[in-house]
Amino acid sequence: MSTEIKTWEIIEGELKPISSTLTENGRKESEHLEQWIKTKPDILGNDILIIGEQVYTKSGPLDFLGIDNNGNLVIVELKREKLARLVLAQAIDYASDLSTWDIEKLSEICIAYTGDNLEDQLTAHFDDIKIDDITINQSQRLLLVGFAIEEPLSRMIEWLSTNFDMAINAIILNYVKTSNGAEILSRTVTIPEEIAKEKSNKKKFKIEMSDEPGEYEMAKLKEFLKSYFTKANYSSNRIKNVLLPALLTKKVLTRKQFKKEFVKANEADDESQAGYFIALISNQLGHAKKDYLRQIINYEYPDNHWTKDNFSLREGYRELVEELLTELKKASGQHRI
């Protein structure tokens, strides 16, 4: 059912109903509501970090882009008045575009909004988060924010959440201005927060992780590697352009040395950005289905159980790597691998 919040002010022992709107008090969505949310984003939920504002998509700008502590994107759509069912279609449209965005694009948006890359923001905002253990943009959450909600939309949200386990919710705000001029903003939610959080914590498409190397014959191994390195994937290109060439010249490449190699190859602006790229590469190396990468690349965990370090080529694969890089270079027509 639709949600309505009513407020009464107690004046001289009597309840006096307060009914006011942003518009009636000269408050605007872009100038006031968005600013209030930016000063205290916890009103959206304490597991959400805002990383972008007025983010352009193929369907237009979305109000806020957030990310939760599982790496899922949060599409936040604000309405100054009542939430209509058309808002749901708009949010789904945004999500369909954002689902294709890679982590580098998201980091660029985060840097523009916060001044820091995505890795730094995540680790600063969420306690004990392990970047290598989460998959960024594995799923998307929809969060609709307004001052009332139409009954059909409320019904649709509950139906999608209950029957399809969709991570969707509506936050209903109530703005009042008291007789002494104080402004108060309160909220309620369509789906109880504990239920919404439980749904968002589920990893519907869990990516299995492993440290076990593959055991493919050379011809099959080369086929898998060539297929991986010819895909338009940022991390695969960085493994090809930075990690493998460095491993051909160094017996062991520490994480610190790896950062320097990124900057030296002009693949990163500085070592901070390089560290972020290494986290992405580490995640790729840990995907269970990419055991062919671990068949040629070895790594250790000298400091903790989630930070890969001390990278090296496994014995017996140097010639294969040299041959593969040469073939990829010729195929791409590039002068630099």
GROMACS .gro file of C-alpha atoms in nm:
model
  337
    1MET     CA    1   0.000   0.000   0.000
    2SER     CA    2   0.107   0.361  -0.044
    3THR     CA    3   0.290   0.538   0.237
    4GLU     CA    4   0.193   0.868   0.393
    5ILE     CA    5   0.366   1.042   0.681
    6LYS     CA    6   0.182   1.294   0.893
    7THR     CA    7   0.337   1.521   1.156
    8TRP     CA    8   0.188   1.711   1.446
    9GLU     CA    9   0.349   1.986   1.651
   10ILE     CA   10   0.267   2.013   2.019
   11ILE     CA   11   0.175   2.372   2.100
   12GLU     CA   12   0.051   2.460   2.450
   13GLY     CA   13  -0.043   2.100   2.512
   14GLU     CA   14  -0.235   2.056   2.190
   15LEU     CA   15  -0.149   1.868   1.872
   16LYS     CA   16  -0.138   2.096   1.571
   17PRO     CA   17  -0.105   1.924   1.233
   18ILE     CA   18   0.184   2.043   1.019
   19SER     CA   19   0.148   2.016   0.646
   20SER     CA   20   0.420   2.175   0.438
   21THR     CA   21   0.619   2.096   0.126
   22LEU     CA   22   0.956   2.190  -0.015
   23THR     CA   23   0.788   2.397  -0.285
   24GLU     CA   24   0.574   2.593  -0.038
   25ASN     CA   25   0.887   2.690   0.153
   26GLY     CA   26   1.100   2.775  -0.147
   27ARG     CA   27   1.313   2.461  -0.123
   28LYS     CA   28   1.430   2.299  -0.444
   29GLU     CA   29   1.541   1.947  -0.525
   30SER     CA   30   1.875   2.043  -0.681
   31GLU     CA   31   1.966   2.328  -0.447
   32HIS     CA   32   1.844   2.194  -0.116
   33LEU     CA   33   1.736   1.829  -0.106
   34GLU     CA   34   2.045   1.703  -0.288
   35GLN     CA   35   2.269   1.916  -0.066
   36TRP     CA   36   2.106   1.782   0.250
   37ILE     CA   37   2.162   1.425   0.134
   38LYS     CA   38   2.526   1.503   0.051
   39THR     CA   39   2.585   1.634   0.404
   40LYS     CA   40   2.436   1.319   0.560
   41PRO     CA   41   2.416   1.034   0.305
   42ASP     CA   42   2.331   0.792   0.587
   43ILE     CA   43   1.969   0.894   0.528
   44LEU     CA   44   1.990   0.662   0.224
   45GLY     CA   45   2.135   0.377   0.429
   46ASN     CA   46   2.451   0.321   0.633
   47ASP     CA   47   2.588   0.065   0.386
   48ILE     CA   48   2.592   0.308   0.092
   49LEU     CA   49   2.881   0.526  -0.022
   50ILE     CA   50   2.797   0.802  -0.272
   51ILE     CA   51   3.059   0.817  -0.548
   52GLY     CA   52   2.891   1.040  -0.807
   53GLU     CA   53   2.630   1.310  -0.856
   54GLN     CA   54   2.434   1.387  -1.173
   55VAL     CA   55   2.613   1.100  -1.345
   56TYR     CA   56   2.544   1.093  -1.718
   57THR     CA   57   2.403   0.772  -1.864
   58LYS     CA   58   2.266   0.682  -2.206
   59SER     CA   59   1.922   0.775  -2.071
   60GLY     CA   60   2.023   1.099  -1.907
   61PRO     CA   61   2.176   1.200  -1.573
   62LEU     CA   62   2.094   1.004  -1.259
   63ASP     CA   63   2.082   1.198  -0.933
   64PHE     CA   64   2.329   1.001  -0.721
   65LEU     CA   65   2.544   0.697  -0.789
   66GLY     CA   66   2.641   0.494  -0.486
   67ILE     CA   67   2.816   0.169  -0.408
   68ASP     CA   68   2.756  -0.065  -0.115
   69ASN     CA   69   2.997  -0.272   0.091
   70ASN     CA   70   2.954  -0.570  -0.142
   71GLY     CA   71   3.058  -0.369  -0.448
   72ASN     CA   72   2.703  -0.345  -0.586
   73LEU     CA   73   2.611  -0.016  -0.752
   74VAL     CA   74   2.323   0.184  -0.603
   75ILE     CA   75   2.115   0.396  -0.840
   76VAL     CA   76   1.953   0.677  -0.640
   77GLU     CA   77   1.667   0.865  -0.807
   78LEU     CA   78   1.521   1.167  -0.626
   79LYS     CA   79   1.180   1.326  -0.669
   80ARG     CA   80   1.076   1.644  -0.490
   81GLU     CA   81   0.714   1.531  -0.477
   82LYS     CA   82   0.537   1.195  -0.510
   83LEU     CA   83   0.708   0.886  -0.656
   84ALA     CA   84   0.512   0.762  -0.957
   85ARG     CA   85   0.546   0.420  -1.115
   86LEU     CA   86   0.726   0.574  -1.415
   87VAL     CA   87   1.022   0.639  -1.182
   88LEU     CA   88   1.078   0.265  -1.163
   89ALA     CA   89   1.115   0.234  -1.540
   90GLN     CA   90   1.359   0.525  -1.537
   91ALA     CA   91   1.573   0.366  -1.264
   92ILE     CA   92   1.575   0.029  -1.443
   93ASP     CA   93   1.683   0.207  -1.761
   94TYR     CA   94   1.976   0.364  -1.574
   95ALA     CA   95   2.069   0.027  -1.420
   96SER     CA   96   2.071  -0.147  -1.758
   97ASP     CA   97   2.336   0.100  -1.877
   98LEU     CA   98   2.540   0.100  -1.557
   99SER     CA   99   2.555  -0.280  -1.557
  100THR     CA  100   2.805  -0.260  -1.844
  101TRP     CA  101   3.038  -0.009  -1.677
  102ASP     CA  102   3.380  -0.132  -1.574
  103ILE     CA  103   3.564  -0.051  -1.257
  104GLU     CA  104   3.795   0.200  -1.424
  105LYS     CA  105   3.503   0.414  -1.541
  106LEU     CA  106   3.350   0.398  -1.194
  107SER     CA  107   3.680   0.505  -1.041
  108GLU     CA  108   3.697   0.805  -1.275
  109ILE     CA  109   3.349   0.909  -1.160
  110CYS     CA  110   3.453   0.860  -0.797
  111ILE     CA  111   3.767   1.071  -0.840
  112ALA     CA  112   3.566   1.352  -1.001
  113TYR     CA  113   3.317   1.354  -0.711
  114THR     CA  114   3.538   1.277  -0.407
  115GLY     CA  115   3.893   1.348  -0.520
  116ASP     CA  116   3.997   0.991  -0.437
  117ASN     CA  117   3.994   0.670  -0.636
  118LEU     CA  118   3.732   0.405  -0.570
  119GLU     CA  119   3.965   0.176  -0.375
  120ASP     CA  120   4.061   0.451  -0.128
  121GLN     CA  121   3.699   0.558  -0.080
  122LEU     CA  122   3.579   0.203  -0.019
  123THR     CA  123   3.850   0.120   0.233
  124ALA     CA  124   3.801   0.453   0.413
  125HIS     CA  125   3.420   0.427   0.430
  126PHE     CA  126   3.371   0.057   0.510
  127ASP     CA  127   3.551  -0.117   0.794
  128ASP     CA  128   3.756  -0.428   0.710
  129ILE     CA  129   3.660  -0.430   0.343
  130LYS     CA  130   3.891  -0.643   0.127
  131ILE     CA  131   3.908  -0.507  -0.225
  132ASP     CA  132   4.039  -0.832  -0.371
  133ASP     CA  133   3.744  -1.024  -0.224
  134ILE     CA  134   3.462  -0.820  -0.377
  135THR     CA  135   3.346  -0.791  -0.734
  136ILE     CA  136   3.263  -0.433  -0.830
  137ASN     CA  137   2.932  -0.386  -1.015
  138GLN     CA  138   2.835  -0.750  -0.988
  139SER     CA  139   2.478  -0.635  -0.933
  140GLN     CA  140   2.277  -0.310  -0.911
  141ARG     CA  141   2.039  -0.179  -0.646
  142LEU     CA  142   1.756   0.068  -0.707
  143LEU     CA  143   1.675   0.331  -0.446
  144LEU     CA  144   1.382   0.564  -0.516
  145VAL     CA  145   1.352   0.871  -0.292
  146GLY     CA  146   1.051   1.102  -0.271
  147PHE     CA  147   0.794   1.260  -0.040
  148ALA     CA  148   0.509   1.019  -0.111
  149ILE     CA  149   0.458   0.714  -0.323
  150GLU     CA  150   0.177   0.606  -0.552
  151GLU     CA  151   0.006   0.283  -0.449
  152PRO     CA  152   0.088   0.103  -0.779
  153LEU     CA  153   0.460   0.174  -0.738
  154SER     CA  154   0.459   0.061  -0.377
  155ARG     CA  155   0.288  -0.260  -0.483
  156MET     CA  156   0.536  -0.315  -0.767
  157ILE     CA  157   0.835  -0.265  -0.537
  158GLU     CA  158   0.705  -0.518  -0.286
  159TRP     CA  159   0.626  -0.766  -0.565
  160LEU     CA  160   0.970  -0.735  -0.727
  161SER     CA  161   1.144  -0.763  -0.391
  162THR     CA  162   0.940  -1.058  -0.265
  163ASN     CA  163   0.901  -1.266  -0.579
  164PHE     CA  164   1.217  -1.186  -0.773
  165ASP     CA  165   1.455  -1.100  -0.488
  166MET     CA  166   1.525  -0.769  -0.661
  167ALA     CA  167   1.736  -0.521  -0.462
  168ILE     CA  168   1.492  -0.231  -0.473
  169ASN     CA  169   1.348   0.004  -0.214
  170ALA     CA  170   1.174   0.338  -0.177
  171ILE     CA  171   1.256   0.598   0.086
  172ILE     CA  172   0.968   0.828   0.173
  173LEU     CA  173   1.075   1.161   0.319
  174ASN     CA  174   0.866   1.404   0.517
  175TYR     CA  175   0.962   1.770   0.530
  176VAL     CA  176   0.803   2.003   0.782
  177LYS     CA  177   0.867   2.354   0.900
  178THR     CA  178   0.759   2.418   1.255
  179SER     CA  179   0.597   2.733   1.392
  180ASN     CA  180   0.934   2.861   1.515
  181GLY     CA  181   1.095   2.810   1.174
  182ALA     CA  182   1.283   2.485   1.244
  183GLU     CA  183   1.303   2.251   0.946
  184ILE     CA  184   1.271   1.877   1.005
  185LEU     CA  185   1.328   1.593   0.761
  186SER     CA  186   1.217   1.242   0.855
  187ARG     CA  187   1.191   0.920   0.658
  188THR     CA  188   1.037   0.577   0.630
  189VAL     CA  189   1.100   0.292   0.387
  190THR     CA  190   0.878   0.064   0.178
  191ILE     CA  191   1.085  -0.249   0.244
  192PRO     CA  192   1.217  -0.285   0.603
  193GLU     CA  193   1.587  -0.200   0.606
  194GLU     CA  194   1.694  -0.533   0.755
  195ILE     CA  195   1.519  -0.719   0.472
  196ALA     CA  196   1.659  -0.487   0.204
  197LYS     CA  197   2.009  -0.525   0.348
  198GLU     CA  198   1.975  -0.903   0.354
  199LYS     CA  199   1.887  -0.901  -0.016
  200SER     CA  200   2.174  -0.669  -0.105
  201ASN     CA  201   2.417  -0.887   0.091
  202LYS     CA  202   2.329  -1.188  -0.120
  203LYS     CA  203   2.573  -1.252  -0.401
  204LYS     CA  204   2.335  -1.383  -0.664
  205PHE     CA  205   2.609  -1.443  -0.915
  206LYS     CA  206   2.892  -1.533  -0.684
  207ILE     CA  207   3.227  -1.554  -0.856
  208GLU     CA  208   3.425  -1.845  -0.718
  209MET     CA  209   3.780  -1.767  -0.616
  210SER     CA  210   4.082  -1.995  -0.605
  211ASP     CA  211   4.460  -2.000  -0.586
  212GLU     CA  212   4.495  -2.337  -0.760
  213PRO     CA  213   4.679  -2.328  -1.096
  214GLY     CA  214   4.551  -2.496  -1.413
  215GLU     CA  215   4.698  -2.813  -1.556
  216TYR     CA  216   4.642  -2.766  -1.927
  217GLU     CA  217   4.859  -2.896  -2.206
  218MET     CA  218   5.066  -2.625  -2.373
  219ALA     CA  219   4.849  -2.595  -2.686
  220LYS     CA  220   4.526  -2.564  -2.484
  221LEU     CA  221   4.689  -2.327  -2.235
  222LYS     CA  222   4.807  -2.098  -2.514
  223GLU     CA  223   4.459  -2.101  -2.664
  224PHE     CA  224   4.302  -1.989  -2.334
  225LEU     CA  225   4.565  -1.719  -2.281
  226LYS     CA  226   4.536  -1.581  -2.632
  227SER     CA  227   4.157  -1.563  -2.600
  228TYR     CA  228   4.186  -1.379  -2.267
  229PHE     CA  229   4.446  -1.129  -2.382
  230THR     CA  230   4.262  -1.036  -2.700
  231LYS     CA  231   3.948  -0.932  -2.512
  232ALA     CA  232   3.875  -0.562  -2.454
  233ASN     CA  233   3.940  -0.589  -2.082
  234TYR     CA  234   4.147  -0.332  -1.892
  235SER     CA  235   4.302  -0.577  -1.648
  236SER     CA  236   4.391  -0.833  -1.916
  237ASN     CA  237   4.563  -0.556  -2.114
  238ARG     CA  238   4.756  -0.447  -1.806
  239ILE     CA  239   4.869  -0.802  -1.735
  240LYS     CA  240   4.984  -0.824  -2.097
  241ASN     CA  241   5.141  -0.476  -2.112
  242VAL     CA  242   5.297  -0.449  -1.766
  243LEU     CA  243   5.302  -0.765  -1.556
  244LEU     CA  244   5.422  -1.025  -1.807
  245PRO     CA  245   5.698  -0.807  -1.961
  246ALA     CA  246   5.821  -0.723  -1.610
  247LEU     CA  247   5.822  -1.090  -1.509
  248LEU     CA  248   6.039  -1.169  -1.810
  249THR     CA  249   6.309  -0.940  -1.669
  250LYS     CA  250   6.268  -1.008  -1.296
  251LYS     CA  251   6.265  -1.340  -1.115
  252VAL     CA  252   6.028  -1.201  -0.851
  253LEU     CA  253   5.824  -0.883  -0.879
  254THR     CA  254   5.709  -0.736  -0.548
  255ARG     CA  255   5.391  -0.533  -0.524
  256LYS     CA  256   5.603  -0.222  -0.464
  257GLN     CA  257   5.810  -0.292  -0.776
  258PHE     CA  258   5.489  -0.368  -0.969
  259LYS     CA  259   5.362  -0.016  -0.893
  260LYS     CA  260   5.684   0.136  -1.027
  261GLU     CA  261   5.656  -0.073  -1.344
  262PHE     CA  262   5.308   0.070  -1.405
  263VAL     CA  263   5.434   0.428  -1.383
  264LYS     CA  264   5.745   0.346  -1.590
  265ALA     CA  265   5.525   0.200  -1.866
  266ASN     CA  266   5.297   0.508  -1.857
  267GLU     CA  267   5.005   0.284  -1.769
  268ALA     CA  268   4.939   0.474  -1.443
  269ASP     CA  269   4.972   0.839  -1.345
  270ASP     CA  270   5.127   0.758  -1.010
  271GLU     CA  271   5.187   0.469  -0.770
  272SER     CA  272   4.856   0.529  -0.592
  273GLN     CA  273   4.665   0.469  -0.915
  274ALA     CA  274   4.895   0.177  -0.993
  275GLY     CA  275   4.804   0.016  -0.661
  276TYR     CA  276   4.439   0.036  -0.758
  277PHE     CA  277   4.510  -0.134  -1.091
  278ILE     CA  278   4.708  -0.408  -0.915
  279ALA     CA  279   4.407  -0.477  -0.691
  280LEU     CA  280   4.198  -0.532  -1.004
  281ILE     CA  281   4.461  -0.762  -1.153
  282SER     CA  282   4.481  -0.956  -0.827
  283ASN     CA  283   4.107  -1.008  -0.842
  284GLN     CA  284   4.135  -1.141  -1.198
  285LEU     CA  285   4.413  -1.379  -1.100
  286GLY     CA  286   4.194  -1.516  -0.822
  287HIS     CA  287   3.892  -1.607  -1.035
  288ALA     CA  288   3.857  -1.985  -1.020
  289LYS     CA  289   3.774  -2.014  -1.389
  290LYS     CA  290   4.092  -1.825  -1.483
  291ASP     CA  291   4.318  -2.105  -1.361
  292TYR     CA  292   4.510  -2.077  -1.689
  293LEU     CA  293   4.649  -1.743  -1.563
  294ARG     CA  294   4.766  -1.906  -1.241
  295GLN     CA  295   4.928  -2.182  -1.445
  296ILE     CA  296   5.185  -1.929  -1.574
  297ILE     CA  297   5.178  -1.665  -1.296
  298ASN     CA  298   5.265  -1.744  -0.936
  299TYR     CA  299   5.210  -1.514  -0.636
  300GLU     CA  300   5.238  -1.524  -0.258
  301TYR     CA  301   5.063  -1.375   0.046
  302PRO     CA  302   5.356  -1.251   0.257
  303ASP     CA  303   5.164  -0.984   0.452
  304ASN     CA  304   4.804  -1.105   0.480
  305HIS     CA  305   4.571  -1.362   0.328
  306TRP     CA  306   4.407  -1.122   0.082
  307THR     CA  307   4.692  -0.914  -0.063
  308LYS     CA  308   4.879  -1.087  -0.344
  309ASP     CA  309   5.249  -1.007  -0.370
  310ASN     CA  310   5.580  -1.147  -0.496
  311PHE     CA  311   5.462  -1.225  -0.848
  312SER     CA  312   5.671  -1.457  -1.068
  313LEU     CA  313   5.655  -1.674  -1.377
  314ARG     CA  314   5.617  -2.041  -1.304
  315GLU     CA  315   5.906  -2.256  -1.413
  316GLY     CA  316   5.879  -2.388  -1.768
  317TYR     CA  317   5.656  -2.115  -1.910
  318ARG     CA  318   5.900  -1.839  -2.000
  319GLU     CA  319   5.927  -1.946  -2.364
  320LEU     CA  320   5.548  -1.970  -2.396
  321VAL     CA  321   5.501  -1.618  -2.256
  322GLU     CA  322   5.764  -1.470  -2.489
  323GLU     CA  323   5.607  -1.640  -2.788
  324LEU     CA  324   5.257  -1.533  -2.686
  325LEU     CA  325   5.350  -1.166  -2.638
  326THR     CA  326   5.525  -1.158  -2.974
  327GLU     CA  327   5.222  -1.303  -3.151
  328LEU     CA  328   4.982  -1.065  -2.974
  329LYS     CA  329   5.201  -0.770  -3.069
  330LYS     CA  330   5.204  -0.871  -3.435
  331ALA     CA  331   4.829  -0.934  -3.435
  332SER     CA  332   4.749  -0.594  -3.287
  333GLY     CA  333   4.997  -0.408  -3.504
  334GLN     CA  334   5.119  -0.218  -3.199
  335HIS     CA  335   5.477  -0.105  -3.148
  336ARG     CA  336   5.446  -0.142  -2.774
  337ILE     CA  337   5.300  -0.435  -2.587
   0.00000   0.00000   0.00000
